[in-house]
Amino acid sequence: CIESLYRDGIKPTAGEVQGRLRSSHWSMPEVRSVLAVCAREPARYQVLPPISGGPPCVLLRTSPPGFEGWVETISGRSLLRGAYPPLQADADPAPRLDAARAATQLRECIEGLYRD
């Protein structure tokens, strides 16, 4: 099950793993216990706790042959690996934030709310 998620490039979150098990007609008690079962096999699986409000994940200690990474998703839509051309060498990879200007604008906005 987890190997099939790796093949499909889908990060094996608890929900994805449980969904695959349900679609394979596993019983609900089996589906609910998958994280505990994987945690009992630390040589094969690494169970990651929720990070920044995300779901727990079950990673394989050794990625299967041919694994190329996770397919990125935005709002539930899959973006295929390599679907976008690489950034140009002179392109700015991340917009920069002028922190002082942002702080001034935020302060002015808040002060405006309390003026009236």
PDB file of C-alpha atoms in Angstrom, residues 19-64:
ATOM      1  CA  GLY A  19      -7.772   5.595   1.886  1.00  0.00           C
ATOM      2  CA  ARG A  20      -5.755   3.021  -0.066  1.00  0.00           C
ATOM      3  CA  LEU A  21      -6.464   0.385   2.562  1.00  0.00           C
ATOM      4  CA  ARG A  22     -10.212   1.142   2.505  1.00  0.00           C
ATOM      5  CA  SER A  23     -10.241   0.899  -1.287  1.00  0.00           C
ATOM      6  CA  SER A  24      -8.592  -2.517  -0.911  1.00  0.00           C
ATOM      7  CA  HIS A  25     -11.474  -3.590   1.348  1.00  0.00           C
ATOM      8  CA  TRP A  26      -9.550  -3.686   4.628  1.00  0.00           C
ATOM      9  CA  SER A  27     -11.716  -3.630   7.752  1.00  0.00           C
ATOM     10  CA  MET A  28     -12.098  -0.345   9.640  1.00  0.00           C
ATOM     11  CA  PRO A  29     -10.212  -1.647  12.733  1.00  0.00           C
ATOM     12  CA  GLU A  30      -7.289  -2.591  10.452  1.00  0.00           C
ATOM     13  CA  VAL A  31      -7.409   0.782   8.702  1.00  0.00           C
ATOM     14  CA  ARG A  32      -7.459   2.669  12.006  1.00  0.00           C
ATOM     15  CA  SER A  33      -4.493   0.723  13.379  1.00  0.00           C
ATOM     16  CA  VAL A  34      -2.142   1.223  10.416  1.00  0.00           C
ATOM     17  CA  LEU A  35      -0.024   3.917  12.121  1.00  0.00           C
ATOM     18  CA  ALA A  36       0.459   1.762  15.214  1.00  0.00           C
ATOM     19  CA  VAL A  37       1.358  -1.273  13.107  1.00  0.00           C
ATOM     20  CA  CYS A  38       3.922   0.731  11.104  1.00  0.00           C
ATOM     21  CA  ALA A  39       5.362   2.250  14.287  1.00  0.00           C
ATOM     22  CA  ARG A  40       6.075  -1.293  15.528  1.00  0.00           C
ATOM     23  CA  GLU A  41       8.330  -1.870  12.504  1.00  0.00           C
ATOM     24  CA  PRO A  42      10.898   0.954  12.804  1.00  0.00           C
ATOM     25  CA  ALA A  43      13.420  -0.901  10.623  1.00  0.00           C
ATOM     26  CA  ARG A  44      10.982  -0.624   7.689  1.00  0.00           C
ATOM     27  CA  TYR A  45       8.854   2.458   8.408  1.00  0.00           C
ATOM     28  CA  GLN A  46       9.375   5.928   9.830  1.00  0.00           C
ATOM     29  CA  VAL A  47       6.175   7.389  11.249  1.00  0.00           C
ATOM     30  CA  LEU A  48       6.397  11.182  11.292  1.00  0.00           C
ATOM     31  CA  PRO A  49       4.152  13.118  13.677  1.00  0.00           C
ATOM     32  CA  PRO A  50       1.988  15.978  12.417  1.00  0.00           C
ATOM     33  CA  ILE A  51       4.095  19.024  11.560  1.00  0.00           C
ATOM     34  CA  SER A  52       2.625  22.542  11.349  1.00  0.00           C
ATOM     35  CA  GLY A  53      -0.929  21.234  11.430  1.00  0.00           C
ATOM     36  CA  GLY A  54      -0.309  18.678   8.674  1.00  0.00           C
ATOM     37  CA  PRO A  55      -1.201  15.005   8.923  1.00  0.00           C
ATOM     38  CA  PRO A  56       1.148  12.293  10.203  1.00  0.00           C
ATOM     39  CA  CYS A  57       3.114  10.465   7.484  1.00  0.00           C
ATOM     40  CA  VAL A  58       4.404   6.926   7.100  1.00  0.00           C
ATOM     41  CA  LEU A  59       7.674   6.900   5.176  1.00  0.00           C
ATOM     42  CA  LEU A  60       9.645   3.890   4.037  1.00  0.00           C
ATOM     43  CA  ARG A  61      13.143   3.743   5.508  1.00  0.00           C
ATOM     44  CA  THR A  62      14.379   2.791   2.027  1.00  0.00           C
ATOM     45  CA  SER A  63      12.706   4.379  -0.990  1.00  0.00           C
ATOM     46  CA  PRO A  64      11.701   1.883  -3.687  1.00  0.00           C
TER      47      PRO A  64
END
